[in-house]
CSV table of C-alpha atoms and ligand atoms in Angstrom, one decimal:
chain,number,residue,atom,x,y,z
A,1,UNK,CA,-2.4,-3.5,26.5
A,2,UNK,CA,0.8,-4.5,24.7
A,3,UNK,CA,0.9,-3.3,21.5
A,4,UNK,CA,1.4,-5.3,18.4
A,5,UNK,CA,4.8,-4.9,16.4
A,6,UNK,CA,5.2,-5.2,12.7
A,7,UNK,CA,8.3,-5.9,10.9
A,8,UNK,CA,8.0,-4.5,7.6
A,9,UNK,CA,10.8,-6.1,5.3
A,10,UNK,CA,12.1,-4.0,2.4
A,11,UNK,CA,12.3,-0.2,3.1
A,12,UNK,CA,12.0,0.6,-0.6
A,13,UNK,CA,9.7,2.7,-2.6
A,14,UNK,CA,6.7,0.7,-1.1
A,15,UNK,CA,8.4,-0.7,2.0
A,16,UNK,CA,9.5,2.3,3.5
A,17,UNK,CA,6.4,5.0,3.3
A,18,UNK,CA,4.3,1.6,4.4
A,19,UNK,CA,6.3,1.4,7.5
A,20,UNK,CA,6.3,4.7,8.3
A,21,UNK,CA,2.7,5.2,7.7
A,22,UNK,CA,2.1,2.0,10.2
A,23,UNK,CA,4.5,3.7,13.1
A,24,UNK,CA,2.6,7.5,12.4
A,25,UNK,CA,-0.7,5.4,13.3
A,26,UNK,CA,0.2,4.0,16.3
A,27,UNK,CA,2.0,0.7,16.0
A,28,UNK,CA,5.5,-0.5,17.0
A,29,UNK,CA,7.1,-0.9,13.9
A,30,UNK,CA,10.3,-2.3,12.8
A,31,UNK,CA,11.5,-1.4,9.3
A,32,UNK,CA,14.0,-4.3,8.1
A,33,UNK,CA,16.3,-3.9,4.6
A,34,UNK,CA,19.4,-6.1,4.1
A,35,UNK,CA,21.3,-3.1,2.4
A,36,UNK,CA,23.2,-1.9,5.2
A,37,UNK,CA,23.8,1.8,4.0
A,38,UNK,CA,19.9,2.2,3.2
A,39,UNK,CA,19.4,1.1,7.2
A,40,UNK,CA,21.9,3.7,8.2
A,41,UNK,CA,21.2,6.5,6.1
A,42,UNK,CA,17.4,5.9,7.6
A,43,UNK,CA,19.0,5.8,11.2
A,44,UNK,CA,20.9,8.9,10.3
A,45,UNK,CA,17.3,11.0,10.1
A,46,UNK,CA,17.4,10.9,6.2
A,47,UNK,CA,14.9,9.6,3.9
A,48,UNK,CA,16.1,7.3,0.9
A,49,UNK,CA,14.2,9.0,-1.8
A,50,UNK,CA,12.4,12.2,-2.6
A,51,UNK,CA,8.3,12.1,-2.2
A,52,UNK,CA,5.9,14.7,-1.7
A,53,UNK,CA,5.0,14.3,2.4
A,54,UNK,CA,7.5,11.7,3.1
A,55,UNK,CA,10.2,13.9,5.1
A,56,UNK,CA,6.9,14.8,7.1
A,57,UNK,CA,5.8,11.0,7.6
A,58,UNK,CA,9.1,10.1,8.3
A,59,UNK,CA,9.8,12.5,11.4
A,60,UNK,CA,6.0,11.8,12.5
A,61,UNK,CA,7.5,8.4,12.3
A,62,UNK,CA,10.4,8.5,14.2
A,63,UNK,CA,8.9,10.6,16.6
A,64,UNK,CA,6.7,7.5,17.3
A,65,UNK,CA,9.7,5.7,17.8
A,66,UNK,CA,9.7,3.3,14.4
A,67,UNK,CA,13.0,1.2,14.5
A,68,UNK,CA,15.3,0.3,11.4
A,69,UNK,CA,17.0,-2.5,11.4
A,70,UNK,CA,19.0,-5.0,9.2
A,71,UNK,CA,17.8,-8.0,11.5
A,72,UNK,CA,14.6,-9.7,11.1
A,73,UNK,CA,12.7,-9.9,14.3
A,74,UNK,CA,10.3,-12.1,16.0
A,75,UNK,CA,7.1,-10.7,16.2
A,76,UNK,CA,3.3,-11.3,15.2
A,77,UNK,CA,3.1,-9.8,12.0
A,78,UNK,CA,5.1,-9.2,8.6
A,79,UNK,CA,4.8,-7.1,6.0
A,80,UNK,CA,7.0,-8.3,3.2
A,81,UNK,CA,7.6,-5.5,0.3
A,82,UNK,CA,10.7,-6.8,-1.8
A,83,UNK,CA,11.3,-6.5,-5.6
A,84,UNK,CA,9.4,-8.8,-7.8
A,85,UNK,CA,11.2,-8.6,-11.1
A,86,UNK,CA,10.3,-10.5,-14.4
A,87,UNK,CA,13.0,-12.9,-15.9
A,88,UNK,CA,14.0,-11.2,-19.1
A,89,UNK,CA,13.7,-14.6,-21.3
A,90,UNK,CA,10.9,-16.7,-19.7
A,91,UNK,CA,8.8,-13.6,-19.0
A,92,UNK,CA,8.0,-15.2,-15.6
A,93,UNK,CA,8.3,-13.6,-12.4
A,94,UNK,CA,11.5,-13.9,-10.6
A,95,UNK,CA,10.1,-14.9,-7.3
A,96,UNK,CA,13.8,-15.1,-5.6
A,97,UNK,CA,13.9,-11.9,-3.6
A,98,UNK,CA,10.2,-12.9,-1.9
A,99,UNK,CA,11.3,-16.4,-1.2
A,100,UNK,CA,14.3,-15.3,0.0
A,101,UNK,CA,12.6,-12.8,2.1
A,102,UNK,CA,10.3,-15.6,3.6
A,103,UNK,CA,13.1,-17.9,4.2
A,104,UNK,CA,14.5,-15.0,6.7
A,105,UNK,CA,11.3,-14.7,8.2
A,106,UNK,CA,10.4,-18.2,8.9
A,107,UNK,CA,14.1,-18.6,10.5
A,108,UNK,CA,12.6,-16.1,13.3
A,109,UNK,CA,9.0,-16.0,13.5
A,110,UNK,CA,6.8,-17.5,16.2
A,111,UNK,CA,4.4,-19.9,15.8
A,112,UNK,CA,0.9,-18.3,14.7
A,113,UNK,CA,2.5,-15.0,13.0
A,114,UNK,CA,1.0,-13.8,10.1
A,115,UNK,CA,3.1,-13.5,6.8
A,116,UNK,CA,1.7,-10.4,4.5
A,117,UNK,CA,3.5,-10.6,1.2
A,118,UNK,CA,3.0,-6.5,-0.3
A,119,UNK,CA,5.2,-7.6,-3.5
A,120,UNK,CA,3.2,-7.6,-6.7
A,121,UNK,CA,3.3,-11.3,-7.8
A,122,UNK,CA,1.9,-13.4,-10.7
A,123,UNK,CA,-1.0,-15.3,-10.5
A,124,UNK,CA,0.0,-18.7,-8.4
A,125,UNK,CA,3.5,-17.3,-7.1
A,126,UNK,CA,2.1,-17.9,-3.4
A,127,UNK,CA,1.2,-21.2,-4.1
A,128,UNK,CA,4.2,-22.1,-6.5
A,129,UNK,CA,7.2,-20.4,-4.5
A,130,UNK,CA,5.8,-19.6,-1.1
A,131,UNK,CA,4.1,-22.5,0.5
A,132,UNK,CA,6.4,-25.0,-0.5
A,133,UNK,CA,9.4,-23.3,1.4
A,134,UNK,CA,7.1,-22.8,4.6
A,135,UNK,CA,6.0,-26.7,4.3
A,136,UNK,CA,9.6,-27.8,3.9
A,137,UNK,CA,10.3,-26.3,7.4
A,138,UNK,CA,7.9,-28.7,8.7
A,139,UNK,CA,5.4,-25.6,9.5
A,140,UNK,CA,1.6,-26.1,8.9
A,141,UNK,CA,0.1,-23.1,7.0
A,142,UNK,CA,-2.8,-22.0,8.8
A,143,UNK,CA,-2.0,-23.0,12.2
A,144,UNK,CA,2.0,-22.4,12.4
A,145,UNK,CA,1.9,-19.2,10.1
A,146,UNK,CA,-1.0,-17.8,8.2
A,147,UNK,CA,-0.3,-16.5,4.6
A,148,UNK,CA,-2.0,-13.1,3.4
A,149,UNK,CA,-1.3,-11.2,0.0
A,150,UNK,CA,-2.2,-7.4,0.7
A,151,UNK,CA,-0.9,-5.9,-3.3
A,152,UNK,CA,-0.2,-1.9,-3.1
A,153,UNK,CA,-1.8,0.4,-5.6
A,154,UNK,CA,0.3,3.5,-4.6
A,155,UNK,CA,1.9,5.5,-7.5
A,156,UNK,CA,5.0,7.3,-7.2
A,157,UNK,CA,4.6,11.2,-6.9
A,158,UNK,CA,1.5,10.7,-4.7
A,159,UNK,CA,2.1,7.7,-2.5
A,160,UNK,CA,1.8,9.3,0.6
A,161,UNK,CA,-1.8,10.7,0.0
A,162,UNK,CA,-2.6,7.6,-2.1
A,163,UNK,CA,-1.5,5.0,0.9
A,164,UNK,CA,-4.4,6.7,2.8
A,165,UNK,CA,-7.1,7.2,0.4
A,166,UNK,CA,-6.6,4.4,-2.1
A,167,UNK,CA,-9.0,1.3,-1.7
A,168,UNK,CA,-6.9,-2.0,-1.4
A,169,UNK,CA,-7.4,-5.9,-1.5
A,170,UNK,CA,-6.3,-8.3,0.9
A,171,UNK,CA,-6.1,-11.9,-0.2
A,172,UNK,CA,-6.2,-14.6,2.7
A,173,UNK,CA,-6.8,-18.2,3.0
A,174,UNK,CA,-8.6,-17.9,5.7
A,175,UNK,CA,-11.3,-15.1,6.3
A,176,UNK,CA,-10.2,-14.4,9.7
A,177,UNK,CA,-7.1,-13.8,9.2
A,178,UNK,CA,-8.0,-11.5,6.5
A,179,UNK,CA,-10.1,-9.7,8.5
A,180,UNK,CA,-7.4,-9.0,11.1
A,181,UNK,CA,-5.1,-7.6,8.7
A,182,UNK,CA,-7.7,-5.5,7.2
A,183,UNK,CA,-7.9,-4.0,10.5
A,184,UNK,CA,-4.2,-3.6,10.6
A,185,UNK,CA,-4.5,-1.5,7.4
A,186,UNK,CA,-7.6,0.2,8.4
A,187,UNK,CA,-5.5,1.8,11.0
A,188,UNK,CA,-4.4,4.5,8.3
A,189,UNK,CA,-6.0,3.0,4.8
A,190,UNK,CA,-9.5,5.2,4.6
A,191,UNK,CA,-10.5,3.3,1.4
A,192,UNK,CA,-12.7,0.1,1.1
A,193,UNK,CA,-10.6,-2.8,1.9
A,194,UNK,CA,-11.2,-6.1,-0.3
A,195,UNK,CA,-10.9,-9.2,1.7
A,196,UNK,CA,-11.0,-12.2,-1.2
A,197,UNK,CA,-8.8,-15.3,-1.1
A,198,UNK,CA,-4.9,-15.3,-2.6
A,199,UNK,CA,-5.3,-16.2,-5.6
A,200,UNK,CA,-7.8,-13.7,-6.7
A,201,UNK,CA,-5.8,-11.0,-5.0
A,202,UNK,CA,-2.4,-12.2,-6.9
A,203,UNK,CA,-4.5,-11.8,-10.0
A,204,UNK,CA,-6.6,-8.7,-9.4
A,205,UNK,CA,-3.2,-6.6,-8.9
A,206,UNK,CA,-1.7,-7.7,-11.9
A,207,UNK,CA,-4.7,-7.0,-14.2
A,208,UNK,CA,-5.1,-3.4,-12.7
A,209,UNK,CA,-1.4,-2.4,-14.1
A,210,UNK,CA,-1.9,-4.7,-17.5
A,211,UNK,CA,-5.3,-2.7,-18.3
A,212,UNK,CA,-3.1,0.6,-17.5
A,213,UNK,CA,-0.6,-1.1,-20.2
A,214,UNK,CA,-3.0,-1.9,-22.8
A,215,UNK,CA,-4.6,1.8,-22.3
A,216,UNK,CA,-1.5,3.4,-22.9
A,217,UNK,CA,-0.7,1.3,-25.7
A,218,UNK,CA,-3.8,2.1,-27.5
A,219,UNK,CA,-3.1,5.7,-27.2
A,220,UNK,CA,0.6,5.0,-28.5
A,221,UNK,CA,-0.8,3.1,-31.8
A,222,UNK,CA,-3.2,5.8,-32.6
A,223,UNK,CA,0.3,8.1,-32.3
A,224,UNK,CA,1.8,6.0,-34.8
A,225,UNK,CA,-1.1,5.5,-37.3
A,226,UNK,CA,-1.5,9.5,-37.0
A,227,UNK,CA,2.1,10.4,-37.7
A,228,UNK,CA,1.8,7.6,-41.1
A,229,UNK,CA,-1.7,10.1,-42.2
A,230,UNK,CA,-0.4,13.2,-41.4
A,231,UNK,CA,-3.3,13.5,-38.4
A,232,UNK,CA,-2.9,15.3,-35.4
A,233,UNK,CA,-3.3,12.6,-32.3
A,234,UNK,CA,-3.7,14.6,-29.8
A,235,UNK,CA,-6.8,16.5,-31.4
A,236,UNK,CA,-8.4,13.2,-32.4
A,237,UNK,CA,-7.9,11.9,-28.8
A,238,UNK,CA,-9.5,15.3,-27.3
A,239,UNK,CA,-12.3,15.5,-29.6
A,240,UNK,CA,-13.3,11.3,-29.4
A,241,UNK,CA,-12.9,11.8,-25.7
A,242,UNK,CA,-15.8,14.1,-25.6
A,243,UNK,CA,-17.8,10.9,-26.5
A,244,UNK,CA,-20.0,10.1,-23.1
A,245,UNK,CA,-18.1,6.7,-22.9
A,246,UNK,CA,-14.8,7.1,-24.8
A,247,UNK,CA,-12.0,7.9,-22.5
A,248,UNK,CA,-8.4,7.3,-24.3
A,249,UNK,CA,-5.2,8.0,-22.4
A,250,UNK,CA,-2.8,10.2,-24.0
A,251,UNK,CA,0.7,8.5,-25.9
A,252,UNK,CA,4.3,9.1,-24.9
A,253,UNK,CA,7.6,7.8,-25.2
A,254,UNK,CA,7.0,4.6,-23.8
A,255,UNK,CA,6.3,3.0,-20.5
A,256,UNK,CA,8.8,2.7,-17.7
A,257,UNK,CA,8.8,1.8,-13.9
A,258,UNK,CA,8.4,-0.8,-11.8
A,259,UNK,CA,4.8,-1.8,-12.3
A,260,UNK,CA,3.2,-1.3,-15.4
A,261,UNK,CA,6.1,-2.1,-17.6
A,262,UNK,CA,6.8,-5.5,-15.4
A,263,UNK,CA,3.6,-6.9,-14.4
A,264,UNK,CA,1.7,-7.6,-18.0
A,265,UNK,CA,4.6,-9.7,-19.1
A,266,UNK,CA,3.7,-12.1,-15.9
A,267,UNK,CA,0.7,-13.0,-17.7
A,268,UNK,CA,2.5,-13.6,-20.9
A,269,UNK,CA,4.8,-15.5,-19.3
A,270,UNK,CA,2.2,-17.7,-17.8
A,271,UNK,CA,-0.7,-18.0,-20.3
A,272,UNK,CA,1.6,-18.0,-23.4
A,273,UNK,CA,-1.2,-18.5,-26.3
A,274,UNK,CA,-3.7,-16.9,-24.1
A,275,UNK,CA,-2.3,-13.3,-23.0
A,276,UNK,CA,-2.5,-12.0,-26.8
A,277,UNK,CA,-3.4,-8.6,-26.6
A,278,UNK,CA,-1.8,-8.0,-23.3
A,279,UNK,CA,1.6,-9.2,-25.5
A,280,UNK,CA,0.6,-6.8,-28.3
A,281,UNK,CA,0.2,-3.9,-26.1
A,282,UNK,CA,3.6,-4.9,-24.3
A,283,UNK,CA,5.3,-4.7,-27.8
A,284,UNK,CA,3.7,-1.6,-28.7
A,285,UNK,CA,4.2,0.0,-25.3
A,286,UNK,CA,8.5,-1.1,-25.8
A,287,UNK,CA,8.4,0.6,-29.5
A,288,UNK,CA,8.2,3.7,-28.3
A,289,UNK,CA,11.6,4.7,-27.4
A,290,UNK,CA,12.5,3.5,-31.0
A,291,UNK,CA,9.6,5.8,-32.2
A,292,UNK,CA,11.2,8.8,-30.7
A,293,UNK,CA,14.4,7.9,-32.1
A,294,UNK,CA,12.8,7.5,-35.6
A,295,UNK,CA,11.1,11.4,-35.2
A,296,UNK,CA,14.4,12.5,-34.1
A,297,UNK,CA,16.1,11.3,-37.6
A,298,UNK,CA,13.1,13.1,-39.4
A,299,UNK,CA,13.1,16.0,-37.4
A,300,UNK,CA,16.8,16.4,-38.1
A,301,UNK,CA,16.5,15.9,-41.8
A,302,UNK,CA,13.4,18.2,-41.9
A,303,UNK,CA,15.9,21.0,-40.1
A,304,UNK,CA,19.3,20.4,-41.6
A,305,UNK,CA,21.0,19.3,-38.6
A,306,UNK,CA,23.6,16.8,-38.5
A,307,UNK,CA,25.3,16.6,-35.2
A,308,UNK,CA,23.6,13.9,-33.5
A,309,UNK,CA,26.1,14.7,-30.4
A,310,UNK,CA,23.9,18.0,-30.1
A,311,UNK,CA,20.8,16.1,-29.6
A,312,UNK,CA,19.6,16.6,-25.7
A,313,UNK,CA,17.3,14.4,-24.0
A,314,UNK,CA,15.4,16.1,-21.1
A,315,UNK,CA,14.8,13.7,-18.5
A,316,UNK,CA,15.8,10.3,-17.3
A,317,UNK,CA,13.1,9.0,-14.7
A,318,UNK,CA,10.1,7.2,-15.7
A,319,UNK,CA,7.5,9.8,-15.2
A,320,UNK,CA,7.5,13.7,-14.1
A,321,UNK,CA,8.6,15.0,-10.8
A,322,UNK,CA,9.8,11.6,-9.4
A,323,UNK,CA,13.6,10.3,-9.0
A,324,UNK,CA,12.6,6.8,-10.2
A,325,UNK,CA,14.5,5.5,-13.3
A,326,UNK,CA,13.5,2.1,-13.7
A,327,UNK,CA,12.7,0.9,-16.8
A,328,UNK,CA,12.4,4.5,-18.0
A,329,UNK,CA,11.9,5.0,-21.5
A,330,UNK,CA,14.9,7.2,-21.8
A,331,UNK,CA,17.1,4.6,-20.5
A,332,UNK,CA,15.4,1.9,-23.2
A,333,UNK,CA,16.3,4.6,-25.9
A,334,UNK,CA,19.7,5.1,-24.9
A,335,UNK,CA,20.4,1.1,-24.6
A,336,UNK,CA,18.7,1.3,-28.4
A,337,UNK,CA,21.2,3.4,-29.3
A,338,UNK,CA,24.1,1.4,-27.9
A,339,UNK,CA,22.4,-1.6,-29.7
A,340,UNK,CA,22.7,0.5,-33.0
A,341,UNK,CA,26.6,1.3,-32.2
A,342,UNK,CA,25.0,5.2,-32.4
A,343,UNK,CA,26.8,8.2,-30.3
A,344,UNK,CA,25.5,9.0,-27.1
A,345,UNK,CA,22.8,11.6,-26.9
A,346,UNK,CA,23.2,14.6,-24.1
A,347,UNK,CA,20.9,14.0,-20.9
A,348,UNK,CA,19.6,15.8,-18.1
A,349,UNK,CA,17.2,15.4,-15.4
A,350,UNK,CA,16.8,17.9,-12.7
A,351,UNK,CA,15.7,15.3,-10.1
A,352,UNK,CA,18.8,12.5,-11.0
A,353,UNK,CA,21.8,13.2,-9.1
A,354,UNK,CA,24.1,10.3,-9.4
A,355,UNK,CA,25.6,10.0,-12.7
A,356,UNK,CA,23.9,6.9,-14.6
A,357,UNK,CA,24.7,7.7,-18.1
A,358,UNK,CA,27.4,9.4,-20.3
A,359,UNK,CA,27.1,12.7,-21.3
A,360,UNK,CA,24.5,13.6,-18.1
A,361,UNK,CA,24.5,17.0,-17.2
A,362,UNK,CA,23.3,18.4,-13.6
A,363,UNK,CA,22.5,22.0,-14.9
A,364,UNK,CA,19.5,22.9,-16.8
A,365,UNK,CA,21.7,26.0,-18.5
A,366,UNK,CA,24.8,24.0,-19.7
A,367,UNK,CA,22.6,21.4,-20.9
A,368,UNK,CA,20.7,24.1,-23.1
A,369,UNK,CA,23.9,25.3,-24.2
A,370,UNK,CA,25.1,22.2,-25.6
A,371,UNK,CA,22.4,20.8,-27.7
A,372,UNK,CA,20.4,22.0,-30.9
A,373,UNK,CA,17.5,19.5,-30.5
A,374,UNK,CA,15.9,19.0,-27.0
A,375,UNK,CA,13.6,16.1,-26.8
A,376,UNK,CA,11.3,16.5,-24.0
A,377,UNK,CA,11.0,12.7,-22.5
A,378,UNK,CA,9.4,13.8,-19.1
A,379,UNK,CA,7.3,16.5,-18.2
A,380,UNK,CA,8.9,17.6,-14.8
A,381,UNK,CA,7.6,20.8,-13.2
A,382,UNK,CA,10.9,22.2,-13.9
A,383,UNK,CA,10.6,22.3,-17.5
A,384,UNK,CA,6.9,23.4,-17.3
A,385,UNK,CA,8.1,26.3,-15.5
A,386,UNK,CA,11.1,27.3,-17.3
A,387,UNK,CA,9.8,27.2,-21.6
A,388,UNK,CA,11.0,30.5,-22.3
A,389,UNK,CA,14.8,29.0,-22.1
A,390,UNK,CA,13.5,26.6,-25.2
A,391,UNK,CA,12.8,29.6,-27.7
A,392,UNK,CA,15.7,29.0,-29.2
A,393,UNK,CA,16.1,25.0,-29.6
A,394,UNK,CA,14.0,22.6,-32.0
A,395,UNK,CA,12.0,20.8,-29.9
A,396,UNK,CA,10.6,17.3,-29.9
A,397,UNK,CA,7.6,17.2,-27.1
A,398,UNK,CA,6.9,13.3,-26.6
A,399,UNK,CA,4.7,14.7,-23.5
A,400,UNK,CA,2.8,17.4,-25.3
A,401,UNK,CA,3.1,19.8,-23.1
A,402,UNK,CA,0.7,22.6,-23.7
A,403,UNK,CA,1.8,26.1,-24.8
A,404,UNK,CA,5.3,24.7,-26.6
A,405,UNK,CA,4.9,26.9,-30.0
A,406,UNK,CA,6.7,25.3,-33.0
A,407,UNK,CA,7.4,22.2,-31.1
A,408,UNK,CA,7.2,18.8,-32.9
A,409,UNK,CA,5.2,15.8,-31.3
A,410,UNK,CA,4.7,12.1,-31.6
B,1,LIG,N1,7.4,1.2,-6.5
B,1,LIG,C1,6.3,1.3,-7.0
B,1,LIG,O1,5.3,1.9,-7.5
B,1,LIG,C2,5.1,0.0,-6.8
B,1,LIG,C3,3.8,0.1,-6.5
B,1,LIG,C4,3.0,-1.0,-6.3
B,1,LIG,C5,3.5,-2.1,-6.3
B,1,LIG,N2,5.1,-2.3,-6.1
B,1,LIG,C6,5.5,-3.7,-5.7
B,1,LIG,O2,6.2,-3.7,-4.6
B,1,LIG,C7,7.4,-4.2,-4.2
B,1,LIG,C8,8.3,-3.6,-3.9
B,1,LIG,O3,9.1,-2.4,-4.9
B,1,LIG,P1,9.6,-1.1,-4.6
B,1,LIG,O4,9.5,-0.3,-5.8
B,1,LIG,O5,9.5,-1.1,-3.2
B,1,LIG,O6,10.9,-2.0,-4.7
B,1,LIG,P2,12.5,-1.6,-4.2
B,1,LIG,O7,13.5,-1.9,-5.1
B,1,LIG,O8,12.4,0.3,-4.4
B,1,LIG,O9,12.9,-1.9,-2.4
B,1,LIG,C9,12.7,-3.0,-2.0
B,1,LIG,C10,13.8,-3.3,-1.0
B,1,LIG,O10,13.8,-4.6,-0.4
B,1,LIG,C11,15.0,-4.5,0.1
B,1,LIG,N3,15.1,-6.4,0.0
B,1,LIG,C12,15.2,-7.2,-0.8
B,1,LIG,N4,15.2,-8.4,-0.6
B,1,LIG,C13,15.1,-8.2,0.9
B,1,LIG,C14,15.4,-9.2,1.9
B,1,LIG,N5,15.5,-10.5,1.3
B,1,LIG,N6,15.3,-8.8,3.3
B,1,LIG,C15,15.4,-7.7,3.3
B,1,LIG,N7,15.4,-6.5,2.0
B,1,LIG,C16,15.3,-7.0,1.1
B,1,LIG,C17,16.2,-3.9,-1.3
B,1,LIG,O11,17.2,-4.0,-0.5
B,1,LIG,C18,14.9,-2.8,-1.1
B,1,LIG,O12,15.2,-1.8,-0.5
B,1,LIG,C19,7.4,-4.9,-5.9
B,1,LIG,O13,6.8,-6.1,-5.5
B,1,LIG,C20,6.5,-4.1,-7.0
B,1,LIG,O14,6.2,-4.6,-8.0
B,1,LIG,C21,5.8,-1.1,-6.4
């Protein structure tokens, strides 16, 4: 029997592990990305980002014959995992990456092929942007080409495990096509796979990330309230969570990443006047980097520190133990300082090796030698394992790492 070939389009944080997973589980896979350098790196046998278990999966997929290319191929199934940012002014989705990828696919795809959009899209995007492109080519959806939306739920830091174990959603126009794609993902996905229609799949994915954003915003708002009244927010959350039906998350320096800080905006942009809690939550989470700056100011006054250039931010990524810096609270904080024409703070992140900002350090000890006040923005394992090095520093611990005696918190 001839094995089906899957063409995964977009080999970033989502597309690469997905392509590798299909290949490792017996599919013929061609991974396509228009970034020549990225494809060259993968072809040379090197992964393009760090992730638990990714190298092993990569080697397994290589041994099973995965191919990387800048070309789109003629095949039966395409999985599109390209970026889907939002427009900063309208708050609506910028669907241009998705539509460009779809255009490239329909130039090469044979009749009857299935086009799976894995990228997160705002509700109605496939109707508004994808169907018209296909129909403009004279192709009949449901006959010449089948459309499916299969959004992804994995979390950076635990992607390989979650690809296998999370449940997932498949949205399809046609139940039979939906079941076919469900069978395909079942090759590696051991979680439940729910088949629904495309619009419900689109909305569900965005709702999931919005739910997380709102819950984080509640914790952040509590942190501000407690700070204003000299109460310990962590103690309050700890006790409140002993209630059998309460589960408050932890506050932090803001929300970053490509999902939680982006997807709720789609609802704000598409449902103005209706998405009220969602908008408020976005504003609260976006205000946290400035709130951290305010805390830095208060602490400097209290400790008679006057030199802002001897304040150091620990962590540039948007969460612990990953190298992804997109929309990170530290970058948001630095942008805010730039807007206020304030001097740049010193920054260090053990997982970010390329220069992203001014005064960036690559060595923990050198960084510590040049700062008096350390603001912990990300709780990487590195700092948790070396707490003793912080003994002589003033510390603002926005992540409330346990065991930091005398540290200031949010
Ligand atoms: N990163 C996450 O944690 C995460 C989680 C769930 C869902 N998602 C969603 O998955 C999608 C992809 O996100 P990501 O984090 O993998 O993005 P990414 O930026 O890491 O990767 C996207 C890749 O697509 C490539 N690309 C863009 N347009 C292309 C085209 N026309 N043809 C070929 N290649 C193209 C880019 O070069 C890049 O390598 C987004 O919609 C995102 O919202 C991301």
